[in-house]
PDB file of C-alpha atoms in Angstrom:
ATOM      1  CA  UNK A 138      30.380 -21.802 -29.263  1.00  0.00           C
ATOM      2  CA  UNK A 139      29.831 -20.048 -32.281  1.00  0.00           C
ATOM      3  CA  UNK A 140      32.114 -16.461 -32.727  1.00  0.00           C
ATOM      4  CA  UNK A 141      28.732 -14.823 -33.023  1.00  0.00           C
ATOM      5  CA  UNK A 142      25.644 -16.085 -31.270  1.00  0.00           C
ATOM      6  CA  UNK A 143      21.815 -14.864 -32.131  1.00  0.00           C
ATOM      7  CA  UNK A 144      20.073 -13.504 -29.031  1.00  0.00           C
ATOM      8  CA  UNK A 145      16.857 -15.505 -28.360  1.00  0.00           C
ATOM      9  CA  UNK A 146      14.398 -13.678 -26.769  1.00  0.00           C
ATOM     10  CA  UNK A 147      11.693 -15.090 -24.411  1.00  0.00           C
ATOM     11  CA  UNK A 148       8.446 -13.130 -23.777  1.00  0.00           C
ATOM     12  CA  UNK A 149       8.094 -14.978 -20.571  1.00  0.00           C
ATOM     13  CA  UNK A 150      11.568 -14.627 -19.260  1.00  0.00           C
ATOM     14  CA  UNK A 151      11.142 -10.775 -19.751  1.00  0.00           C
ATOM     15  CA  UNK A 152      11.788  -8.579 -16.627  1.00  0.00           C
ATOM     16  CA  UNK A 153       9.941  -5.586 -17.534  1.00  0.00           C
ATOM     17  CA  UNK A 154       7.241  -4.710 -19.970  1.00  0.00           C
ATOM     18  CA  UNK A 155       9.207  -2.513 -22.028  1.00  0.00           C
ATOM     19  CA  UNK A 156      11.556  -5.873 -22.301  1.00  0.00           C
ATOM     20  CA  UNK A 157       8.431  -7.918 -23.141  1.00  0.00           C
ATOM     21  CA  UNK A 158       7.186  -5.693 -26.292  1.00  0.00           C
ATOM     22  CA  UNK A 159      11.033  -6.075 -27.297  1.00  0.00           C
ATOM     23  CA  UNK A 160      10.907  -9.610 -27.018  1.00  0.00           C
ATOM     24  CA  UNK A 161       7.639  -9.885 -29.021  1.00  0.00           C
ATOM     25  CA  UNK A 162       8.902  -7.732 -31.709  1.00  0.00           C
ATOM     26  CA  UNK A 163      11.897  -9.955 -32.465  1.00  0.00           C
ATOM     27  CA  UNK A 164       9.926 -13.105 -32.326  1.00  0.00           C
ATOM     28  CA  UNK A 165       7.744 -11.578 -35.088  1.00  0.00           C
ATOM     29  CA  UNK A 166      10.461 -10.136 -36.839  1.00  0.00           C
ATOM     30  CA  UNK A 167       9.281  -6.614 -36.396  1.00  0.00           C
ATOM     31  CA  UNK A 168      12.879  -5.824 -34.927  1.00  0.00           C
ATOM     32  CA  UNK A 169      15.972  -7.142 -35.712  1.00  0.00           C
ATOM     33  CA  UNK A 170      17.628  -9.678 -33.386  1.00  0.00           C
ATOM     34  CA  UNK A 171      20.942  -8.445 -32.373  1.00  0.00           C
ATOM     35  CA  UNK A 172      24.059 -10.708 -32.719  1.00  0.00           C
ATOM     36  CA  UNK A 173      26.649 -10.810 -30.104  1.00  0.00           C
ATOM     37  CA  UNK A 174      30.389 -11.698 -30.647  1.00  0.00           C
ATOM     38  CA  UNK A 175      31.637 -13.160 -26.956  1.00  0.00           C
ATOM     39  CA  UNK A 176      35.359 -12.962 -28.669  1.00  0.00           C
ATOM     40  CA  UNK A 177      35.453  -9.432 -29.823  1.00  0.00           C
ATOM     41  CA  UNK A 178      33.691  -8.191 -26.656  1.00  0.00           C
ATOM     42  CA  UNK A 179      36.500 -10.299 -24.498  1.00  0.00           C
ATOM     43  CA  UNK A 180      39.310  -8.979 -26.383  1.00  0.00           C
ATOM     44  CA  UNK A 181      37.611  -5.348 -26.112  1.00  0.00           C
ATOM     45  CA  UNK A 182      37.093  -5.754 -22.281  1.00  0.00           C
ATOM     46  CA  UNK A 183      40.982  -6.480 -22.029  1.00  0.00           C
ATOM     47  CA  UNK A 184      42.110  -3.436 -23.360  1.00  0.00           C
ATOM     48  CA  UNK A 185      40.316  -1.373 -20.661  1.00  0.00           C
ATOM     49  CA  UNK A 186      41.417  -4.120 -17.676  1.00  0.00           C
ATOM     50  CA  UNK A 187      44.763  -2.081 -17.573  1.00  0.00           C
ATOM     51  CA  UNK A 188      45.022   1.356 -17.957  1.00  0.00           C
ATOM     52  CA  UNK A 189      48.002   2.606 -20.236  1.00  0.00           C
ATOM     53  CA  UNK A 190      49.751   4.428 -16.957  1.00  0.00           C
ATOM     54  CA  UNK A 191      49.877   1.177 -15.238  1.00  0.00           C
ATOM     55  CA  UNK A 192      51.962  -0.424 -18.357  1.00  0.00           C
ATOM     56  CA  UNK A 193      54.555   1.917 -17.424  1.00  0.00           C
ATOM     57  CA  UNK A 194      57.350   2.334 -14.490  1.00  0.00           C
ATOM     58  CA  UNK A 195      55.618   5.622 -13.774  1.00  0.00           C
ATOM     59  CA  UNK A 196      52.377   3.394 -12.726  1.00  0.00           C
ATOM     60  CA  UNK A 197      54.412   0.990 -10.596  1.00  0.00           C
ATOM     61  CA  UNK A 198      55.933   3.873  -8.842  1.00  0.00           C
ATOM     62  CA  UNK A 199      52.337   5.730  -8.200  1.00  0.00           C
ATOM     63  CA  UNK A 200      50.824   2.305  -7.087  1.00  0.00           C
ATOM     64  CA  UNK A 201      53.761   1.929  -4.490  1.00  0.00           C
ATOM     65  CA  UNK A 202      53.199   5.387  -3.386  1.00  0.00           C
ATOM     66  CA  UNK A 203      49.733   4.672  -3.261  1.00  0.00           C
ATOM     67  CA  UNK A 204      49.792   1.855  -0.956  1.00  0.00           C
ATOM     68  CA  UNK A 205      52.828   2.370   0.947  1.00  0.00           C
ATOM     69  CA  UNK A 206      52.030   2.831   5.137  1.00  0.00           C
ATOM     70  CA  UNK A 207      51.594   6.339   6.211  1.00  0.00           C
ATOM     71  CA  UNK A 208      54.093   5.630   9.155  1.00  0.00           C
ATOM     72  CA  UNK A 209      57.216   3.581  10.169  1.00  0.00           C
ATOM     73  CA  UNK A 210      56.471   0.197  11.437  1.00  0.00           C
ATOM     74  CA  UNK A 211      58.643  -1.383  13.789  1.00  0.00           C
ATOM     75  CA  UNK A 212      60.153  -4.813  13.423  1.00  0.00           C
ATOM     76  CA  UNK A 213      58.923  -7.157  15.551  1.00  0.00           C
ATOM     77  CA  UNK A 214      60.771  -8.732  18.029  1.00  0.00           C
ATOM     78  CA  UNK A 215      60.967 -12.176  19.152  1.00  0.00           C
ATOM     79  CA  UNK A 216      60.624 -12.905  22.914  1.00  0.00           C
ATOM     80  CA  UNK A 217      61.509 -16.276  24.453  1.00  0.00           C
ATOM     81  CA  UNK A 218      59.750 -17.201  27.718  1.00  0.00           C
ATOM     82  CA  UNK A 219      60.878 -20.305  29.498  1.00  0.00           C
ATOM     83  CA  UNK A 220      59.424 -21.693  32.751  1.00  0.00           C
ATOM     84  CA  UNK A 221      61.727 -23.245  35.038  1.00  0.00           C
ATOM     85  CA  UNK A 222      60.568 -26.065  36.972  1.00  0.00           C
ATOM     86  CA  UNK A 223      60.783 -25.548  40.765  1.00  0.00           C
ATOM     87  CA  UNK A 224      59.378 -28.604  42.411  1.00  0.00           C
ATOM     88  CA  UNK A 225      58.553 -26.214  45.198  1.00  0.00           C
ATOM     89  CA  UNK A 226      54.274 -25.961  45.963  1.00  0.00           C
ATOM     90  CA  UNK A 227      54.725 -22.293  47.268  1.00  0.00           C
ATOM     91  CA  UNK A 228      55.706 -21.168  43.841  1.00  0.00           C
ATOM     92  CA  UNK A 229      52.187 -22.512  42.582  1.00  0.00           C
ATOM     93  CA  UNK A 230      50.081 -21.227  45.198  1.00  0.00           C
ATOM     94  CA  UNK A 231      51.621 -17.873  44.861  1.00  0.00           C
ATOM     95  CA  UNK A 232      50.694 -18.049  41.290  1.00  0.00           C
ATOM     96  CA  UNK A 233      47.164 -19.020  42.041  1.00  0.00           C
ATOM     97  CA  UNK A 234      46.677 -16.348  44.458  1.00  0.00           C
ATOM     98  CA  UNK A 235      47.754 -13.816  41.663  1.00  0.00           C
ATOM     99  CA  UNK A 236      45.090 -15.651  39.074  1.00  0.00           C
ATOM    100  CA  UNK A 237      42.319 -15.885  41.617  1.00  0.00           C
ATOM    101  CA  UNK A 238      40.064 -13.353  43.253  1.00  0.00           C
ATOM    102  CA  UNK A 239      38.158 -13.082  39.875  1.00  0.00           C
ATOM    103  CA  UNK A 240      34.421 -11.465  40.400  1.00  0.00           C
ATOM    104  CA  UNK A 241      33.208 -12.663  37.593  1.00  0.00           C
ATOM    105  CA  UNK A 242      33.917 -16.630  38.480  1.00  0.00           C
ATOM    106  CA  UNK A 243      31.604 -18.267  41.214  1.00  0.00           C
ATOM    107  CA  UNK A 244      33.442 -17.260  45.107  1.00  0.00           C
ATOM    108  CA  UNK A 245      36.794 -15.647  44.771  1.00  0.00           C
ATOM    109  CA  UNK A 246      38.065 -15.811  48.711  1.00  0.00           C
ATOM    110  CA  UNK A 247      37.980 -19.139  49.635  1.00  0.00           C
ATOM    111  CA  UNK A 248      39.716 -19.274  53.119  1.00  0.00           C
ATOM    112  CA  UNK A 249      40.615 -22.190  55.895  1.00  0.00           C
ATOM    113  CA  UNK A 250      37.429 -21.683  58.020  1.00  0.00           C
ATOM    114  CA  UNK A 251      34.996 -21.890  54.699  1.00  0.00           C
ATOM    115  CA  UNK A 252      36.219 -25.045  54.124  1.00  0.00           C
ATOM    116  CA  UNK A 253      35.979 -26.143  57.213  1.00  0.00           C
ATOM    117  CA  UNK A 254      32.306 -25.231  57.324  1.00  0.00           C
ATOM    118  CA  UNK A 255      31.463 -26.690  54.451  1.00  0.00           C
ATOM    119  CA  UNK A 256      33.360 -29.987  55.616  1.00  0.00           C
ATOM    120  CA  UNK A 257      31.418 -29.933  58.972  1.00  0.00           C
ATOM    121  CA  UNK A 258      28.097 -29.257  57.199  1.00  0.00           C
ATOM    122  CA  UNK A 259      28.625 -32.307  54.775  1.00  0.00           C
ATOM    123  CA  UNK A 260      29.560 -34.696  57.874  1.00  0.00           C
ATOM    124  CA  UNK A 261      26.410 -33.720  59.085  1.00  0.00           C
ATOM    125  CA  UNK A 262      23.965 -34.518  56.690  1.00  0.00           C
ATOM    126  CA  UNK A 263      25.628 -38.474  56.193  1.00  0.00           C
TER     127      UNK A 263
END
């Protein structure tokens, strides 16, 4: 790409009436076509991308103070949970009883009598 590029106005691509008039005037030679120096513009933009204070230790301290947490955050503690196999089905029945009883999932309380009635109804249909 050349250091300086000429703006190539296109009347059909102008978004506003003023832009169309400007494009027509540039195309006819009534108005001077501006040139753009991308390299110079980029170099100038780099000067503005970092403020003067950010180039000093004072800027680093100000940034650290601005982003520091307002309250002390406690250090996370690692916990280790280990489930030991007991081989005792009663342990699992007790755990299932604690988990059961949800009001959002179907029938919560299934008694032996309810199961017996369901089996009897199933036998009658066969």
